[in-house]
Coordinates of C-alpha atoms in Angstrom, one line a residue:
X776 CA 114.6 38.3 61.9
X777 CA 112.3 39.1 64.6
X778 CA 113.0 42.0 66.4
X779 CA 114.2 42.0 71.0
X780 CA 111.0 42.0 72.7
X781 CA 109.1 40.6 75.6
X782 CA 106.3 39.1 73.2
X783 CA 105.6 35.5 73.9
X784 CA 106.3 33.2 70.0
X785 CA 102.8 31.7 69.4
X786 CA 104.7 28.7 67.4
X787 CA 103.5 25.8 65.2
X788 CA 106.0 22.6 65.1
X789 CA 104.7 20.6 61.9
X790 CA 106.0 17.6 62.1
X791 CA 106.2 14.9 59.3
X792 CA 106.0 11.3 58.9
X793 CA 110.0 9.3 59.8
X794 CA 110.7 13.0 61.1
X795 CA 114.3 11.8 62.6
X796 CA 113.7 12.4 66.9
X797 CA 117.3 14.1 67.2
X798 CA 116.1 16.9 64.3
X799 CA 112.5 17.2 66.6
X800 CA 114.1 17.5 69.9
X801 CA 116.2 19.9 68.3
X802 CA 113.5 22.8 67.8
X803 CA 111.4 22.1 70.7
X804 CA 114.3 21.7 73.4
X805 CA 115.7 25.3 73.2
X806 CA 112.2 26.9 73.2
X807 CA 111.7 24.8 76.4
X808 CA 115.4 25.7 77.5
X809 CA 114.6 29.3 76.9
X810 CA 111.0 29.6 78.8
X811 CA 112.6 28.0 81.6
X812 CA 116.2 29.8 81.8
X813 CA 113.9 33.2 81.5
X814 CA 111.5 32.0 84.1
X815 CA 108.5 32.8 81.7
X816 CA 107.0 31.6 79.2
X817 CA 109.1 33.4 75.3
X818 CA 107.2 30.3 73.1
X819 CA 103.9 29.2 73.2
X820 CA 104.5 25.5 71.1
X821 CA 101.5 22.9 69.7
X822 CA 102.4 20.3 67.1
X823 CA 100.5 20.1 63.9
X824 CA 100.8 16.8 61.4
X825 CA 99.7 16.5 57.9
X826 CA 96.6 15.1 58.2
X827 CA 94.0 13.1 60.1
X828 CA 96.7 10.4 61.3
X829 CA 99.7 10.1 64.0
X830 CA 102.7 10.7 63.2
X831 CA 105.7 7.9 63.9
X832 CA 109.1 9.3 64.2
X833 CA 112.0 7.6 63.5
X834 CA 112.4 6.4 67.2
X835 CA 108.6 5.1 67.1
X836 CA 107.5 8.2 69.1
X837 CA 104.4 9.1 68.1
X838 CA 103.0 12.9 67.7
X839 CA 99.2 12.8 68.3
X840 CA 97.0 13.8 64.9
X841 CA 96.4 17.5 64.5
X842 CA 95.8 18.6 60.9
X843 CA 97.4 21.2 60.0
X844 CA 94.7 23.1 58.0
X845 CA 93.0 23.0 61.2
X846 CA 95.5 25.5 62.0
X847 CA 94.4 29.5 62.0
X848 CA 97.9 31.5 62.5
X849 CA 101.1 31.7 64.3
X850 CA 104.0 34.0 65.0
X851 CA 106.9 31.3 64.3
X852 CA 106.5 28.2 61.8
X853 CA 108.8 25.3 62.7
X854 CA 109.0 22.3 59.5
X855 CA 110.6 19.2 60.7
X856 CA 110.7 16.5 58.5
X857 CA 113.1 13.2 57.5
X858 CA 112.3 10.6 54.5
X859 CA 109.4 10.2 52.1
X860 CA 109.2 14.0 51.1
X861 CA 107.5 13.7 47.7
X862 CA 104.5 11.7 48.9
X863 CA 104.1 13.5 51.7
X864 CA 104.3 17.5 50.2
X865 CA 100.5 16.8 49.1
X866 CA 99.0 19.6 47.3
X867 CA 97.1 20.2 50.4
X868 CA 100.1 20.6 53.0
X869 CA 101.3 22.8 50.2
X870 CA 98.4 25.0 50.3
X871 CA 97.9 25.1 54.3
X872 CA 101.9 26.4 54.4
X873 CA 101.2 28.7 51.9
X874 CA 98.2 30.0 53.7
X875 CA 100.2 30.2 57.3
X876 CA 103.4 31.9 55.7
X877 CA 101.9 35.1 55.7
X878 CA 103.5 38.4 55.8
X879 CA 105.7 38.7 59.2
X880 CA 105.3 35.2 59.9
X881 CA 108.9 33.2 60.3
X882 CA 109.2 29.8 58.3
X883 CA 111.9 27.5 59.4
X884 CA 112.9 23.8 57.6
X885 CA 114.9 21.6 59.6
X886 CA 116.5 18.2 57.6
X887 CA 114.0 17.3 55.0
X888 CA 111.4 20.6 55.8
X889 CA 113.2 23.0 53.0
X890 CA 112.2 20.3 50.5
X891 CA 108.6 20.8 51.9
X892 CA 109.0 24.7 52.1
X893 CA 110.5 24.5 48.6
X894 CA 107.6 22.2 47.2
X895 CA 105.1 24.8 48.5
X896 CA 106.9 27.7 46.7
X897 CA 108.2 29.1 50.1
X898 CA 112.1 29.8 48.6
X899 CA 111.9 30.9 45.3
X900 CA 114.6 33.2 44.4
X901 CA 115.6 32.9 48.6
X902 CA 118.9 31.6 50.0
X903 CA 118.5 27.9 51.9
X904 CA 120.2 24.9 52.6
X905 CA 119.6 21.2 53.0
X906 CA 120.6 18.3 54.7
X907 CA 124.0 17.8 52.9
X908 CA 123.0 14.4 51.5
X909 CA 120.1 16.1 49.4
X910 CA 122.3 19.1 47.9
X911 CA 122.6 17.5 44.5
X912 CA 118.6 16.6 44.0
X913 CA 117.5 19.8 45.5
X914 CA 119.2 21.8 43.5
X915 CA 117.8 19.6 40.4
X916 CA 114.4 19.9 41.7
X917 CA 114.1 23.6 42.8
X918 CA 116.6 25.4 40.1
X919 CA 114.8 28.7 41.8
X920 CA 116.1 28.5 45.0
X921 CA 119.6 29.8 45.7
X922 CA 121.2 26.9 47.6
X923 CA 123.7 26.8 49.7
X924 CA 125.8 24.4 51.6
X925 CA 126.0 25.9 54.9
X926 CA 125.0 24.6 58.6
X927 CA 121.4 27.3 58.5
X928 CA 120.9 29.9 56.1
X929 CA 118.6 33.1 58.1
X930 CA 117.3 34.5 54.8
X931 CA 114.7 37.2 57.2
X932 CA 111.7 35.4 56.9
X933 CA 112.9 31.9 56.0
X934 CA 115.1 29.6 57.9
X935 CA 116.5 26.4 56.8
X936 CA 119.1 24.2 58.6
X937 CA 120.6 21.2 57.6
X938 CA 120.0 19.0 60.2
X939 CA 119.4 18.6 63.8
X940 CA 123.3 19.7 65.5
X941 CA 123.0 23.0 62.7
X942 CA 119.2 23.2 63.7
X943 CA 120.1 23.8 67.6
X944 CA 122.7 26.8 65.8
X945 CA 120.2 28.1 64.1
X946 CA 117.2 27.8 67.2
X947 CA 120.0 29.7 69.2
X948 CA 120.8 32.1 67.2
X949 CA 116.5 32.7 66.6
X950 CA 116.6 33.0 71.0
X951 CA 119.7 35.6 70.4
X952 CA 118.1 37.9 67.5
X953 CA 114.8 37.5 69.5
X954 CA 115.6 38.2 73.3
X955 CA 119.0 38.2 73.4
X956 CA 122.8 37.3 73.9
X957 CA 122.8 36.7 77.2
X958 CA 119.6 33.9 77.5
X959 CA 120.8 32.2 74.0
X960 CA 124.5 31.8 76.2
X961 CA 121.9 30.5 79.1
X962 CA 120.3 28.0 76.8
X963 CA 123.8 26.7 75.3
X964 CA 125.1 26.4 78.6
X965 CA 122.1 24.4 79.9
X966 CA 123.1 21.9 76.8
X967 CA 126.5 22.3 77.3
X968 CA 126.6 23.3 73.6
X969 CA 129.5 25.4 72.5
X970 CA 130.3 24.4 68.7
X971 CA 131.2 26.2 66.1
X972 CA 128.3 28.0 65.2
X973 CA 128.5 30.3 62.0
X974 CA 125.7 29.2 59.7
X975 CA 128.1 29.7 56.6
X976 CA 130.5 27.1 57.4
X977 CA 129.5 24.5 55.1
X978 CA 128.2 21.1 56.6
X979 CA 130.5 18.0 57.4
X980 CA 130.4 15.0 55.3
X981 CA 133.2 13.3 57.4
X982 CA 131.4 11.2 60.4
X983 CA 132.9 8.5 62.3
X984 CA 134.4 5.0 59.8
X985 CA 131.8 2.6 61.1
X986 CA 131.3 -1.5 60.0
X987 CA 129.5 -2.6 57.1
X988 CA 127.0 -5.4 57.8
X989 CA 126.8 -8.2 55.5
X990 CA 123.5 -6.3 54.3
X991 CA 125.1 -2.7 53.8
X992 CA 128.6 -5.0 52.3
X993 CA 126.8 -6.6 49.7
X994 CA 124.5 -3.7 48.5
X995 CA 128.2 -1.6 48.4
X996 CA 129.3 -4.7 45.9
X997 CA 126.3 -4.0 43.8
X998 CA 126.3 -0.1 43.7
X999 CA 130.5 -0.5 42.7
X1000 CA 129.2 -2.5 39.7
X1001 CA 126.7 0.2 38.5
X1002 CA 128.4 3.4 38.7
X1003 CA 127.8 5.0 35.4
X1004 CA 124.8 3.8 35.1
X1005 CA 123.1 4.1 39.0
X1006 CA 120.7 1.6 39.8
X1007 CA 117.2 2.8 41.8
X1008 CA 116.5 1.8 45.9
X1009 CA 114.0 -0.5 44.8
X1010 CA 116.3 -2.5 42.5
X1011 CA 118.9 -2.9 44.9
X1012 CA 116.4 -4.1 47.4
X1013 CA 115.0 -6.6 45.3
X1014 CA 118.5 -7.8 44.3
X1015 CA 118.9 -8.2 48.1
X1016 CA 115.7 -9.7 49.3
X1017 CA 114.7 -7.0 51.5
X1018 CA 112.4 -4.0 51.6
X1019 CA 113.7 -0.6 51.0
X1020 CA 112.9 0.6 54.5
X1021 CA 115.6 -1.9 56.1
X1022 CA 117.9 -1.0 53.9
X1023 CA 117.4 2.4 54.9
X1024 CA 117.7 1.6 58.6
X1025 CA 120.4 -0.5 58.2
X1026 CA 122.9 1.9 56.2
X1027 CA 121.7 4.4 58.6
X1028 CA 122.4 2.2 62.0
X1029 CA 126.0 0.9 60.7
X1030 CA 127.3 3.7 58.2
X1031 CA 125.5 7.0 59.6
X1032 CA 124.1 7.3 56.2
X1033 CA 121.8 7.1 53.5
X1034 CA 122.4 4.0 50.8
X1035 CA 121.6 7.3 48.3
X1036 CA 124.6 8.9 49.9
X1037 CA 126.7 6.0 49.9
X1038 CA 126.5 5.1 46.1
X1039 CA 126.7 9.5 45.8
X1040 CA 130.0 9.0 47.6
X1041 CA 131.3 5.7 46.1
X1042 CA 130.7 7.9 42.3
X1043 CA 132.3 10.9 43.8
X1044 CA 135.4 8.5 44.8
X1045 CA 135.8 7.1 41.5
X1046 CA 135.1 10.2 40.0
X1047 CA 137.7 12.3 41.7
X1048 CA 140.4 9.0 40.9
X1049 CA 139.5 9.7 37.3
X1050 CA 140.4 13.3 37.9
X1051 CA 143.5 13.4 39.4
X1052 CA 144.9 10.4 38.4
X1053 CA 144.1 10.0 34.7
X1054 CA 144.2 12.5 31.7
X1055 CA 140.1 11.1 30.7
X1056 CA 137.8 14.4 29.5
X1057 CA 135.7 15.8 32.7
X1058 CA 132.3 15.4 30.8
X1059 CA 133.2 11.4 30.2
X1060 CA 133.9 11.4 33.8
X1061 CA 130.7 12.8 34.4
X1062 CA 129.0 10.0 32.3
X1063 CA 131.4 7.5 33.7
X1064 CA 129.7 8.3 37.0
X1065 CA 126.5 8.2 36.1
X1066 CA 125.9 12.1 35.8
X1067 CA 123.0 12.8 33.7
X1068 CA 125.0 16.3 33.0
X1069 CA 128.3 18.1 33.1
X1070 CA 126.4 20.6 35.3
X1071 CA 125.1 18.3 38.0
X1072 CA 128.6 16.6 37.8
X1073 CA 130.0 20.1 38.6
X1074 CA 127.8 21.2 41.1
X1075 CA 128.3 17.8 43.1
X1076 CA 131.6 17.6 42.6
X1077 CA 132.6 21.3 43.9
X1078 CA 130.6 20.5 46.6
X1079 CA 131.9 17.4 47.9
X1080 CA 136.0 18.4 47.5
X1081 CA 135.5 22.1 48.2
X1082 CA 137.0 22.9 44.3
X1083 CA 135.6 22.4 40.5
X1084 CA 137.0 19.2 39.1
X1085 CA 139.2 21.5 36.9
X1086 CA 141.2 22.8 39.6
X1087 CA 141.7 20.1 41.6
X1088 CA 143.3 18.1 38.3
X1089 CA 145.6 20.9 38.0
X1090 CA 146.6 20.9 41.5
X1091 CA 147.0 17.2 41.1
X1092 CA 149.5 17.4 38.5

């Protein structure tokens, strides 16, 4: 971490395509908080996108175009990002990350940006978190990064969070390391922001019980009926009629998730009844599932009832 001084944060916020707004206004809002509570200016902030285009967050706000390889150097790297991560980790955003991560320079991913930090090779063999909904296929995907389910991970020179409450945590705790106690209190306070903040405490799956629509309803029917063998997004759209996009929207407007993390949780349920209510073999559990492996079974598992399916039998019994 950045050692106390006076020096003002040049800082780059790159911000991605469906970038949620809460997760954006979480890393600019306490740089602004901070400039104003210490009456001058700590972080000097521009926006960079991808490419040639606007950016639309979620909210339909819209970042004006400013590529990113356009982009010389900065102090502090800020990677915000929400859905769509594959198509948009391009070989070229890749290499323009790569390029601005140099020695000294502090990387930070906030939701979705440790996917894109990992794609460009910006965690290997480096402790980091994701949003808790992505644990299981990040860990697939980058088997080099240590991963951990915490609120933010402060690896030195890499940052992750897993999501926009953990990212204010972690953009506070940047403002204390930085310049600090006392203005990182004055920024909480001006947010009236005094949560739990210890970066290790593992993230919350447990959010308010909210209604199903008849949309979200009837794609919940469908998922139950394919648990061990998980159907894709695009086939439960089409078996609904609608586009994946508004199913997205619409499991995240009503349940406060994705439909990926819904039919994660609906296995998990039926999963854990296998467990501790019958005697049935954990790896036909897994398959039962629809767990490709007894290791991914494991891993998800642990992490979503804080024990290995093993232990949680025997307590069971």
């Amino acid at each position: 971490m950045m050692s106390k001084s006076a020096e003002i944060i040049r800082t780059v916020v790159l911000v991605l395509e469906q970038t949620n707004t809460l997760s954006f206004a979480a890393v600019v809002d306490p740089m602004r908080a901070a400039n104003r509570q210490a009456g001058t200016r700590l972080f000097d902030w521009s926006f960079a996108t991808p490419g040639e285009s606007d950016v639309r967050l979620t909210s339909g706000l819209v970042v004006p175009a400013n590529p990113v390889h356009r982009v010389t150097d900065c102090d502090l790297l800020l990677v915000v990002a929400g859905f769509d991560l594959d198509a948009q980790a391009t070989p070229s955003l890749c290499a323009s990350l790569r390029r601005l991560a140099a020695p000294g320079v502090l990387v930070a991913g906030i939701d979705g940006g440790p996917w894109i930090m990992a794609r460009a090779g910006l965690l290997d063999q480096v402790e980091a978190t994701t949003h808790w909904e992505d644990l299981e296929s990040f860990a697939q995907q980058f088997p080099e990064v240590r991963l951990r389910d915490a609120r933010f991970v402060d690896s030195g020179t890499r940052l992750t969070s897993g999501g926009a409450a953990p990212a204010i945590d972690m953009m506070l705790s940047l403002i204390e390391a930085r310049f600090g106690a006392r203005l990182a209190g004055s920024v909480a306070a001006s947010f009236i922001h005094d949560s739990d903040a210890r970066p290790a405490r593992p993230q919350s799956r447990v959010g308010p019980r909210l209604p199903h629509s008849p949309l979200t309803a009837r794609a919940q029917q469908i998922m139950a009926s394919a648990l061990e063998d998980p159907l894709s997004l695009e086939i439960i759209a089409r078996r609904l009629g609608v586009s994946q996009r508004a199913l997205q929207l619409q499991f995240r407007a009503r349940l406060g998730r994705t439909p990926q993390a819904h039919y994660l949780g609906l296995r998990l349920a039926e999963a854990d009844r296998l467990v501790t209510q019958t005697a049935t073999p954990l790896q036909v559990v897994a398959l039962a599932t629809g767990f490709a492996s007894q290791s991914s079974f494991s891993r998800a598992y642990a992490r979503a009832f804080g024990m290995p399916a093993r232990t949680r039998r025997a307590a069971a019994q």
